[in-house]
Tab-separated table of C-alpha atoms and ligand atoms in Angstrom:
chain	number	residue	atom	x	y	z
A	1	UNK	CA	86.193	81.485	174.810
A	2	UNK	CA	85.712	84.574	172.636
A	3	UNK	CA	83.934	84.794	169.340
A	4	UNK	CA	87.030	86.657	167.987
A	5	UNK	CA	88.620	83.639	166.345
A	6	UNK	CA	85.803	83.489	163.886
A	7	UNK	CA	87.009	86.869	162.367
A	8	UNK	CA	89.459	85.252	160.141
A	9	UNK	CA	86.542	83.425	158.454
A	10	UNK	CA	84.316	86.490	158.541
A	11	UNK	CA	86.824	88.459	156.476
A	12	UNK	CA	86.703	85.689	153.797
A	13	UNK	CA	82.980	85.774	153.752
A	14	UNK	CA	82.904	89.608	153.498
A	15	UNK	CA	84.872	89.237	150.246
A	16	UNK	CA	82.177	86.736	149.002
A	17	UNK	CA	79.335	89.075	149.951
A	18	UNK	CA	80.972	92.484	148.933
A	19	UNK	CA	80.179	92.745	145.276
A	20	UNK	CA	76.430	91.898	145.296
A	21	UNK	CA	73.642	92.090	147.946
A	22	UNK	CA	73.402	88.799	149.628
A	23	UNK	CA	70.374	87.866	151.906
A	24	UNK	CA	69.874	85.530	154.617
A	25	UNK	CA	66.536	84.067	155.790
A	26	UNK	CA	66.058	82.184	159.113
A	27	UNK	CA	63.025	80.299	160.025
A	28	UNK	CA	62.580	79.589	163.846
A	29	UNK	CA	60.691	76.818	165.618
A	30	UNK	CA	60.029	76.193	169.233
A	31	UNK	CA	61.040	77.889	172.434
A	32	UNK	CA	62.596	81.272	173.573
A	33	UNK	CA	66.082	79.864	173.586
A	34	UNK	CA	65.598	79.044	169.789
A	35	UNK	CA	64.522	82.628	169.176
A	36	UNK	CA	67.510	83.834	171.044
A	37	UNK	CA	69.717	81.532	169.022
A	38	UNK	CA	68.105	82.833	165.839
A	39	UNK	CA	69.084	86.357	166.866
A	40	UNK	CA	72.723	85.190	167.185
A	41	UNK	CA	72.621	83.322	163.894
A	42	UNK	CA	71.445	86.523	162.144
A	43	UNK	CA	73.764	88.722	163.995
A	44	UNK	CA	76.673	86.538	162.853
A	45	UNK	CA	75.518	86.465	159.140
A	46	UNK	CA	75.190	90.288	159.205
A	47	UNK	CA	78.736	90.552	160.464
A	48	UNK	CA	79.770	88.348	157.460
A	49	UNK	CA	77.987	90.903	155.113
A	50	UNK	CA	74.560	89.240	154.593
A	51	UNK	CA	71.344	91.313	154.834
A	52	UNK	CA	68.418	89.923	156.949
A	53	UNK	CA	65.156	89.342	154.956
A	54	UNK	CA	61.806	87.966	155.780
A	55	UNK	CA	61.196	86.912	152.083
A	56	UNK	CA	62.856	83.692	151.366
A	57	UNK	CA	62.373	84.405	147.640
A	58	UNK	CA	65.260	86.823	148.075
A	59	UNK	CA	67.522	84.585	150.060
A	60	UNK	CA	71.042	83.303	149.287
A	61	UNK	CA	71.155	81.396	152.407
A	62	UNK	CA	68.213	79.814	154.143
A	63	UNK	CA	68.379	78.307	157.775
A	64	UNK	CA	65.865	76.228	159.522
A	65	UNK	CA	66.321	76.687	163.375
A	66	UNK	CA	64.394	73.567	164.478
A	67	UNK	CA	62.913	72.136	167.700
A	68	UNK	CA	62.792	68.610	168.752
A	69	UNK	CA	60.787	68.665	171.911
A	70	UNK	CA	57.645	67.338	170.260
A	71	UNK	CA	56.939	65.404	167.117
A	72	UNK	CA	54.778	67.997	165.596
A	73	UNK	CA	57.560	70.499	165.585
A	74	UNK	CA	59.811	67.886	163.883
A	75	UNK	CA	57.157	67.204	161.228
A	76	UNK	CA	56.694	70.890	160.522
A	77	UNK	CA	60.630	71.269	160.107
A	78	UNK	CA	60.783	68.322	157.566
A	79	UNK	CA	57.591	69.805	155.765
A	80	UNK	CA	59.604	73.034	155.306
A	81	UNK	CA	62.682	71.325	154.219
A	82	UNK	CA	60.653	69.413	151.506
A	83	UNK	CA	59.254	72.828	150.436
A	84	UNK	CA	62.797	74.253	150.292
A	85	UNK	CA	64.088	71.402	148.124
A	86	UNK	CA	61.878	72.402	145.311
A	87	UNK	CA	62.960	75.894	145.698
A	88	UNK	CA	66.656	74.995	145.617
A	89	UNK	CA	66.183	73.210	142.478
A	90	UNK	CA	65.160	76.474	140.805
A	91	UNK	CA	68.042	78.362	142.510
A	92	UNK	CA	71.009	75.813	142.898
A	93	UNK	CA	73.413	78.417	144.288
A	94	UNK	CA	71.053	78.669	147.296
A	95	UNK	CA	72.772	77.597	150.630
A	96	UNK	CA	70.464	75.802	152.978
A	97	UNK	CA	71.496	75.109	156.785
A	98	UNK	CA	69.697	72.783	159.215
A	99	UNK	CA	70.313	74.041	162.878
A	100	UNK	CA	68.564	73.785	166.296
A	101	UNK	CA	67.752	70.703	168.414
A	102	UNK	CA	66.765	68.469	165.416
A	103	UNK	CA	70.340	68.990	164.210
A	104	UNK	CA	71.654	67.517	167.401
A	105	UNK	CA	69.674	64.274	167.168
A	106	UNK	CA	71.882	61.540	165.554
A	107	UNK	CA	68.940	59.738	163.880
A	108	UNK	CA	67.707	62.986	162.235
A	109	UNK	CA	71.137	63.956	160.893
A	110	UNK	CA	71.568	60.553	159.288
A	111	UNK	CA	68.138	60.776	157.729
A	112	UNK	CA	69.100	64.212	156.314
A	113	UNK	CA	72.370	63.014	155.014
A	114	UNK	CA	70.583	60.081	153.247
A	115	UNK	CA	67.413	61.647	152.130
A	116	UNK	CA	67.826	65.451	152.066
A	117	UNK	CA	71.202	65.643	150.167
A	118	UNK	CA	70.629	69.324	149.134
A	119	UNK	CA	71.265	70.486	152.784
A	120	UNK	CA	74.644	72.089	152.832
A	121	UNK	CA	75.370	72.083	156.431
A	122	UNK	CA	74.050	70.612	159.746
A	123	UNK	CA	74.890	72.521	162.853
A	124	UNK	CA	73.747	71.738	166.490
A	125	UNK	CA	72.898	74.527	168.887
A	126	UNK	CA	76.036	74.375	170.872
A	127	UNK	CA	78.137	75.047	167.627
A	128	UNK	CA	76.213	78.024	166.124
A	129	UNK	CA	78.952	80.383	166.838
A	130	UNK	CA	81.286	78.458	164.408
A	131	UNK	CA	78.863	79.360	161.648
A	132	UNK	CA	81.449	81.663	159.666
A	133	UNK	CA	83.985	78.682	159.558
A	134	UNK	CA	81.257	76.374	158.349
A	135	UNK	CA	80.125	78.667	155.670
A	136	UNK	CA	83.512	79.223	154.250
A	137	UNK	CA	83.816	75.416	153.895
A	138	UNK	CA	80.321	75.148	152.226
A	139	UNK	CA	81.276	77.897	149.786
A	140	UNK	CA	84.271	75.544	148.732
A	141	UNK	CA	81.604	72.817	147.957
A	142	UNK	CA	81.488	70.767	150.971
A	143	UNK	CA	78.504	69.444	152.903
A	144	UNK	CA	79.453	70.046	156.424
A	145	UNK	CA	77.943	68.079	159.244
A	146	UNK	CA	78.969	68.964	162.743
A	147	UNK	CA	78.414	66.226	165.269
A	148	UNK	CA	76.509	67.185	168.416
A	149	UNK	CA	78.813	67.016	171.710
A	150	UNK	CA	77.085	67.259	175.130
A	151	UNK	CA	80.243	67.468	177.361
A	152	UNK	CA	83.123	69.898	177.870
A	153	UNK	CA	81.236	72.678	175.850
A	154	UNK	CA	82.516	76.210	176.288
A	155	UNK	CA	80.575	79.411	175.982
A	156	UNK	CA	81.525	81.991	173.341
A	157	UNK	CA	81.231	85.629	174.509
A	158	UNK	CA	80.944	88.853	172.177
A	159	UNK	CA	78.744	87.091	169.774
A	160	UNK	CA	77.087	89.520	167.382
A	161	UNK	CA	73.256	89.586	167.931
A	162	UNK	CA	70.464	91.051	165.705
A	163	UNK	CA	67.762	91.758	168.228
A	164	UNK	CA	64.129	91.429	166.774
A	165	UNK	CA	62.764	93.851	169.143
A	166	UNK	CA	63.745	97.410	170.363
A	167	UNK	CA	62.150	97.145	173.796
A	168	UNK	CA	62.396	93.533	174.945
A	169	UNK	CA	65.473	91.429	174.898
A	170	UNK	CA	66.620	87.913	175.706
A	171	UNK	CA	69.713	87.407	177.723
A	172	UNK	CA	70.995	83.750	177.864
A	173	UNK	CA	72.406	83.236	181.414
A	174	UNK	CA	73.107	79.381	181.002
A	175	UNK	CA	72.989	76.691	178.338
A	176	UNK	CA	72.060	73.035	178.515
A	177	UNK	CA	70.334	70.970	181.130
A	178	UNK	CA	71.362	68.232	183.643
A	179	UNK	CA	67.792	67.130	184.778
A	180	UNK	CA	67.057	64.312	182.367
A	181	UNK	CA	63.314	64.329	182.822
A	182	UNK	CA	62.329	61.052	181.449
A	183	UNK	CA	60.262	62.492	178.451
A	184	UNK	CA	62.683	65.226	177.400
A	185	UNK	CA	65.042	65.336	174.632
A	186	UNK	CA	66.800	68.592	175.603
A	187	UNK	CA	69.654	67.166	177.776
A	188	UNK	CA	70.577	65.186	174.804
A	189	UNK	CA	70.565	68.022	172.274
A	190	UNK	CA	71.683	70.889	174.199
A	191	UNK	CA	74.262	69.060	176.491
A	192	UNK	CA	75.307	69.797	180.106
A	193	UNK	CA	74.560	72.831	182.108
A	194	UNK	CA	77.167	75.639	181.735
A	195	UNK	CA	76.564	79.149	183.117
A	196	UNK	CA	77.757	82.529	181.843
A	197	UNK	CA	80.089	84.591	183.827
A	198	UNK	CA	77.938	86.860	186.179
A	199	UNK	CA	79.711	90.020	185.117
A	200	UNK	CA	79.231	89.185	181.391
A	201	UNK	CA	75.505	88.871	181.921
A	202	UNK	CA	75.277	92.036	184.155
A	203	UNK	CA	77.275	94.150	181.484
A	204	UNK	CA	75.092	92.854	178.587
A	205	UNK	CA	71.949	93.781	180.685
A	206	UNK	CA	73.268	97.175	181.608
A	207	UNK	CA	74.227	98.012	177.880
A	208	UNK	CA	70.669	96.809	176.861
A	209	UNK	CA	68.987	99.107	179.398
A	210	UNK	CA	71.182	101.927	178.482
A	211	UNK	CA	70.155	101.498	174.966
A	212	UNK	CA	66.435	101.778	175.910
A	213	UNK	CA	65.394	98.124	176.455
A	214	UNK	CA	62.577	98.072	179.022
A	215	UNK	CA	62.165	94.312	179.447
A	216	UNK	CA	64.989	91.798	179.864
A	217	UNK	CA	64.231	88.079	179.979
A	218	UNK	CA	67.012	85.904	181.540
A	219	UNK	CA	66.991	82.486	179.695
A	220	UNK	CA	68.079	79.040	180.679
A	221	UNK	CA	66.524	75.503	180.731
A	222	UNK	CA	66.799	75.689	184.456
A	223	UNK	CA	67.663	79.126	185.700
A	224	UNK	CA	67.363	78.105	189.289
A	225	UNK	CA	70.541	76.283	189.098
A	226	UNK	CA	72.496	79.082	187.519
A	227	UNK	CA	76.122	79.247	188.759
A	228	UNK	CA	76.208	75.732	190.237
A	229	UNK	CA	79.071	75.081	187.795
A	230	UNK	CA	80.866	78.525	188.286
A	231	UNK	CA	83.970	78.746	190.702
A	232	UNK	CA	82.917	81.968	192.320
A	233	UNK	CA	79.635	80.589	194.100
A	234	UNK	CA	77.499	82.993	192.163
A	235	UNK	CA	73.796	81.873	192.148
A	236	UNK	CA	70.483	83.064	190.457
A	237	UNK	CA	69.425	85.067	193.610
A	238	UNK	CA	72.703	87.124	193.389
A	239	UNK	CA	72.278	87.670	189.715
A	240	UNK	CA	68.650	88.890	190.180
A	241	UNK	CA	69.710	91.049	193.064
A	242	UNK	CA	72.684	92.664	191.149
A	243	UNK	CA	70.636	93.077	187.887
A	244	UNK	CA	67.848	94.810	189.971
A	245	UNK	CA	70.479	97.357	191.039
A	246	UNK	CA	71.270	98.456	187.386
A	247	UNK	CA	69.881	102.060	187.083
A	248	UNK	CA	66.922	102.482	184.815
A	249	UNK	CA	63.118	101.739	184.589
A	250	UNK	CA	62.936	98.293	183.187
A	251	UNK	CA	61.583	94.886	184.085
A	252	UNK	CA	63.306	91.583	184.614
A	253	UNK	CA	61.761	88.288	183.602
A	254	UNK	CA	63.250	84.692	183.588
A	255	UNK	CA	62.701	81.529	182.064
A	256	UNK	CA	62.379	78.550	183.029
A	257	UNK	CA	62.289	77.526	186.717
A	258	UNK	CA	62.425	74.064	187.883
A	259	UNK	CA	60.559	73.452	191.321
A	260	UNK	CA	63.286	71.208	192.663
A	261	UNK	CA	65.709	74.015	192.477
A	262	UNK	CA	63.443	76.831	193.395
A	263	UNK	CA	64.725	77.903	196.806
A	264	UNK	CA	63.130	80.019	199.512
A	265	UNK	CA	66.026	82.323	199.238
A	266	UNK	CA	65.315	82.894	195.592
A	267	UNK	CA	61.549	83.670	196.469
A	268	UNK	CA	62.861	86.117	199.089
A	269	UNK	CA	65.004	87.834	196.542
A	270	UNK	CA	62.132	88.046	194.014
A	271	UNK	CA	59.956	89.702	196.945
A	272	UNK	CA	62.652	92.397	197.499
A	273	UNK	CA	63.703	93.191	193.990
A	274	UNK	CA	61.086	95.603	192.544
A	275	UNK	CA	62.245	95.364	188.957
A	276	UNK	CA	61.727	91.477	188.938
A	277	UNK	CA	58.457	90.296	187.529
A	278	UNK	CA	56.133	88.948	190.119
A	279	UNK	CA	54.845	86.334	187.894
A	280	UNK	CA	56.783	82.917	188.178
A	281	UNK	CA	56.669	80.233	185.367
A	282	UNK	CA	57.075	77.024	187.454
A	283	UNK	CA	56.434	73.991	185.296
A	284	UNK	CA	54.790	71.332	187.321
A	285	UNK	CA	54.212	68.818	184.610
A	286	UNK	CA	51.687	66.656	186.525
A	287	UNK	CA	49.615	66.593	189.706
A	288	UNK	CA	50.400	63.061	190.479
A	289	UNK	CA	53.334	61.985	192.736
A	290	UNK	CA	53.534	58.615	190.847
A	291	UNK	CA	53.780	60.319	187.566
A	292	UNK	CA	56.151	62.924	188.844
A	293	UNK	CA	58.569	60.173	189.918
A	294	UNK	CA	58.151	58.345	186.648
A	295	UNK	CA	59.067	61.741	184.999
A	296	UNK	CA	62.121	61.938	187.202
A	297	UNK	CA	61.102	65.378	188.249
A	298	UNK	CA	62.475	65.019	191.963
A	299	UNK	CA	59.827	66.850	193.721
A	300	UNK	CA	56.281	65.952	195.087
A	301	UNK	CA	52.994	67.779	194.714
A	302	UNK	CA	53.156	68.629	198.246
A	303	UNK	CA	56.544	70.255	198.077
A	304	UNK	CA	55.453	72.119	194.895
A	305	UNK	CA	52.210	73.444	196.859
A	306	UNK	CA	54.496	74.510	199.791
A	307	UNK	CA	56.611	76.545	197.291
A	308	UNK	CA	53.444	78.189	195.873
A	309	UNK	CA	52.053	78.892	199.371
A	310	UNK	CA	55.623	80.333	200.403
A	311	UNK	CA	55.680	82.653	197.371
A	312	UNK	CA	52.074	83.850	197.933
A	313	UNK	CA	52.952	84.631	201.549
A	314	UNK	CA	56.127	86.707	200.411
A	315	UNK	CA	55.511	88.280	197.075
A	316	UNK	CA	52.458	90.768	196.872
A	317	UNK	CA	50.383	90.080	193.782
A	318	UNK	CA	52.410	86.979	192.739
A	319	UNK	CA	50.946	84.974	189.894
A	320	UNK	CA	52.006	81.526	188.541
A	321	UNK	CA	52.039	80.006	185.054
A	322	UNK	CA	53.043	76.502	184.444
A	323	UNK	CA	53.463	73.675	181.849
A	324	UNK	CA	51.488	70.383	181.999
A	325	UNK	CA	52.007	67.141	180.051
A	326	UNK	CA	49.062	64.763	179.839
A	327	UNK	CA	49.156	61.246	178.566
A	328	UNK	CA	52.681	60.374	179.902
A	329	UNK	CA	53.079	56.566	179.885
A	330	UNK	CA	51.100	54.826	182.665
A	331	UNK	CA	49.004	57.812	183.559
A	332	UNK	CA	45.895	56.625	185.025
A	333	UNK	CA	42.343	58.324	185.351
A	334	UNK	CA	43.279	58.854	188.952
A	335	UNK	CA	46.580	60.504	188.044
A	336	UNK	CA	44.903	62.745	185.694
A	337	UNK	CA	42.127	63.762	188.227
A	338	UNK	CA	44.967	64.674	190.628
A	339	UNK	CA	46.371	67.003	187.892
A	340	UNK	CA	43.012	68.707	187.541
A	341	UNK	CA	42.812	68.979	191.243
A	342	UNK	CA	46.227	70.704	191.552
A	343	UNK	CA	45.128	73.160	188.797
A	344	UNK	CA	42.116	74.005	190.854
A	345	UNK	CA	44.256	74.501	194.005
A	346	UNK	CA	46.920	76.807	192.503
A	347	UNK	CA	44.677	78.637	189.860
A	348	UNK	CA	47.490	79.324	187.329
A	349	UNK	CA	47.142	82.512	185.402
A	350	UNK	CA	48.442	80.642	182.165
A	351	UNK	CA	49.068	76.929	181.522
A	352	UNK	CA	50.963	75.558	178.511
A	353	UNK	CA	49.395	72.352	177.977
A	354	UNK	CA	51.052	69.511	176.004
A	355	UNK	CA	49.957	65.943	174.953
A	356	UNK	CA	52.985	63.656	175.563
A	357	UNK	CA	55.018	62.963	172.533
A	358	UNK	CA	57.410	60.155	172.268
A	359	UNK	CA	60.981	61.269	171.963
A	360	UNK	CA	63.540	58.787	170.541
A	361	UNK	CA	66.210	57.959	173.082
A	362	UNK	CA	64.519	59.106	176.156
A	363	UNK	CA	63.491	56.607	179.012
A	364	UNK	CA	59.836	57.204	178.648
A	365	UNK	CA	59.905	56.206	174.984
A	366	UNK	CA	60.818	52.617	175.925
A	367	UNK	CA	57.841	52.302	178.391
A	368	UNK	CA	55.439	49.767	176.780
A	369	UNK	CA	52.382	51.325	178.565
A	370	UNK	CA	51.901	54.179	176.235
A	371	UNK	CA	48.488	56.068	176.456
A	372	UNK	CA	45.947	55.708	173.689
A	373	UNK	CA	45.505	58.757	171.532
A	374	UNK	CA	41.825	58.907	172.222
A	375	UNK	CA	42.356	59.027	175.861
A	376	UNK	CA	45.041	61.572	175.533
A	377	UNK	CA	42.692	63.793	173.452
A	378	UNK	CA	39.801	63.489	175.851
A	379	UNK	CA	42.056	64.444	178.916
A	380	UNK	CA	43.616	67.276	176.959
A	381	UNK	CA	40.179	68.668	176.097
A	382	UNK	CA	39.160	68.423	179.813
A	383	UNK	CA	42.359	70.089	180.992
A	384	UNK	CA	42.003	73.177	178.649
A	385	UNK	CA	38.312	73.561	179.423
A	386	UNK	CA	38.962	73.772	183.190
A	387	UNK	CA	41.967	76.116	182.763
A	388	UNK	CA	40.053	78.445	180.361
A	389	UNK	CA	37.238	78.633	183.118
A	390	UNK	CA	39.876	79.575	185.675
A	391	UNK	CA	41.617	82.023	183.430
A	392	UNK	CA	38.373	83.770	182.585
A	393	UNK	CA	37.539	83.982	186.270
A	394	UNK	CA	40.898	85.538	187.084
A	395	UNK	CA	40.633	87.940	184.269
A	396	UNK	CA	37.018	89.059	185.393
A	397	UNK	CA	38.406	89.766	188.844
A	398	UNK	CA	40.748	92.155	187.319
A	399	UNK	CA	37.959	94.518	185.697
A	400	UNK	CA	38.173	98.055	187.221
A	401	UNK	CA	41.633	97.525	188.558
A	402	UNK	CA	44.551	99.443	187.249
A	403	UNK	CA	47.876	98.113	185.794
A	404	UNK	CA	51.241	99.176	184.465
A	405	UNK	CA	51.808	97.623	180.983
A	406	UNK	CA	54.659	97.636	178.417
A	407	UNK	CA	53.344	98.230	175.040
A	408	UNK	CA	54.584	95.752	172.527
A	409	UNK	CA	52.975	96.983	169.213
A	410	UNK	CA	49.842	96.766	167.182
A	411	UNK	CA	47.638	93.646	167.817
A	412	UNK	CA	48.202	90.930	165.183
A	413	UNK	CA	44.304	90.710	164.818
A	414	UNK	CA	43.583	94.440	164.660
A	415	UNK	CA	46.087	96.981	163.425
A	416	UNK	CA	44.232	99.775	165.138
A	417	UNK	CA	44.669	98.132	168.592
A	418	UNK	CA	47.701	98.332	170.759
A	419	UNK	CA	48.831	95.158	172.385
A	420	UNK	CA	50.589	95.338	175.871
A	421	UNK	CA	51.612	93.044	178.599
A	422	UNK	CA	51.181	93.395	182.378
A	423	UNK	CA	53.936	92.601	184.800
A	424	UNK	CA	52.264	89.244	185.264
A	425	UNK	CA	52.435	88.707	181.518
A	426	UNK	CA	48.847	89.132	180.619
A	427	UNK	CA	47.834	90.471	177.221
A	428	UNK	CA	46.234	93.916	177.445
A	429	UNK	CA	44.459	95.482	174.376
A	430	UNK	CA	43.564	99.078	174.057
A	431	UNK	CA	43.381	102.167	171.638
A	432	UNK	CA	46.278	104.368	171.817
A	433	UNK	CA	48.780	106.329	170.014
A	434	UNK	CA	51.636	104.730	168.053
A	435	UNK	CA	54.388	106.608	170.136
A	436	UNK	CA	53.468	104.474	173.110
A	437	UNK	CA	54.934	101.544	171.612
A	438	UNK	CA	58.029	100.478	173.632
A	439	UNK	CA	56.914	102.493	176.705
A	440	UNK	CA	55.304	101.623	180.143
A	441	UNK	CA	51.829	102.948	180.372
A	442	UNK	CA	49.161	102.913	183.186
A	443	UNK	CA	45.622	101.530	182.128
A	444	UNK	CA	42.550	100.684	183.637
A	445	UNK	CA	40.940	97.303	182.786
A	446	UNK	CA	37.390	97.501	181.402
A	447	UNK	CA	36.575	94.220	180.057
A	448	UNK	CA	38.186	90.729	179.276
A	449	UNK	CA	38.023	87.412	177.586
A	450	UNK	CA	39.803	84.215	178.359
A	451	UNK	CA	43.086	85.174	176.779
A	452	UNK	CA	43.101	88.992	176.967
A	453	UNK	CA	42.217	92.089	178.905
A	454	UNK	CA	40.746	95.227	177.285
A	455	UNK	CA	41.546	98.506	178.895
A	456	UNK	CA	41.567	102.331	178.478
A	457	UNK	CA	44.715	104.368	178.969
A	458	UNK	CA	44.782	106.420	182.051
B	1	5AD	N1	56.073	65.617	175.233
B	1	5AD	C1	55.226	66.583	175.462
B	1	5AD	N2	55.690	67.768	176.083
B	1	5AD	C2	56.965	67.843	176.335
B	1	5AD	N3	57.713	68.798	177.001
B	1	5AD	C3	58.845	68.490	176.895
B	1	5AD	N4	59.233	67.285	176.447
B	1	5AD	C4	57.863	66.885	175.973
B	1	5AD	C5	57.348	65.771	175.408
B	1	5AD	N5	58.138	64.686	175.132
B	1	5AD	C6	57.192	70.080	177.438
B	1	5AD	C7	57.316	70.244	178.994
B	1	5AD	C8	58.439	71.301	179.091
B	1	5AD	C9	57.852	72.204	177.926
B	1	5AD	C10	58.905	73.143	177.286
B	1	5AD	O1	57.627	71.176	176.924
B	1	5AD	O2	56.016	70.548	179.552
B	1	5AD	O3	58.264	72.109	180.245
B	2	SF4	FE1	63.685	69.086	179.738
B	2	SF4	FE2	63.485	68.698	182.298
B	2	SF4	FE3	65.620	69.843	181.392
B	2	SF4	FE4	63.249	71.049	181.296
B	2	SF4	S1	64.332	70.427	183.167
B	2	SF4	S2	64.722	70.999	179.656
B	2	SF4	S3	61.803	69.403	180.981
B	2	SF4	S4	65.112	67.694	180.926
């Protein structure tokens, strides 16, 4: 499917936006996929004649691109919606749109229709490309609610994108998820897996590299199963291999891998493709086989460790990051100790640690043996303390070594210091000239703390 069918509506919206400057403001919650969706939402709105702004006071249209993965993200989105309700009462012509994974949850949609009647449209992630059509209806006075679909979804190509960065870009390679981990809402909000055509991905990547992008991140909920729904037998190894052959000096990253689909063939491919990052984000979620089985993860701790060992033996300087959930229903002290023990064995560079959050409609939500908040908090603190010790030890071992880093911009904390990332995704801070931003630079690590390395430019 092509995006072209929306141009009929884009022409109408251009007439609406032609006479005065109309601004759009999009607030994003959650994961890289949502950041990427926001780039598409903004790209589409710009095509309709809107101007992007970071100041919601100027906005003629405000969109919340929400996340449903944990309760806290949902609370934040509702908080913002409350704030914008007051704002709209002072500016009635303002259009407010509710997008992202929360917009795909039936309970949430019903709540919004009942309690937040000032919202002009609700649009789940799989429908963002129909935004021009939806806006045309909203401008005629309709409140538009698009019901979420999970099956038989197609992929729109040629969607306009407003990239937020000039050196790093996301390229979505597949949408949706088929895994139904028992704690996770994503398969219900983003629907079944569907892969983009290999040549579409390669040509987008080539165009980005030719226009100066230095880092391309392939995105998907489970990139390792890329291609399983395609007729031509393409798989993720082939995609990496062919992307690696694109001319130019650039780095390929990918998010997220599922251990059950991480093959030795894929590890071999990473080992031979020198443009592919040697850091692998491989969410393990728990170090207990009992809990992994209850989470429906379909691998054991032993299989996970075998993959790690294989990758270490094949990929020089390989590093790992991971996601861990603590406090999953029925998690015992013994299960938790096994998670700590796995972390000590693998020694991840970075861990993204989450306290289990009940998600309506998921199997784990119905489990009567939920873990008490105080126990979850205590386990969470022990986990982060251990990981911080490991991360500091790893960082200290890098002092006096050299690294090639991509300079991202000025540090958020100190506007005189440049912030860059190593191939293994570590933050490196150093003093340097502004013209280094967006370039690869060789540095020598001189010092560190738990979360950053400090360096001198070589
Ligand atoms: N509670 C806590 N963490 C969750 N994640 C997904 N669902 C939940 C939940 N219900 C975490 C997983 C996943 C990451 C993106 O978010 O660790 O890998
Ligand atoms: Fe959620 Fe599991 Fe799919 Fe990841 S693989 S999006 S955790 S269901």
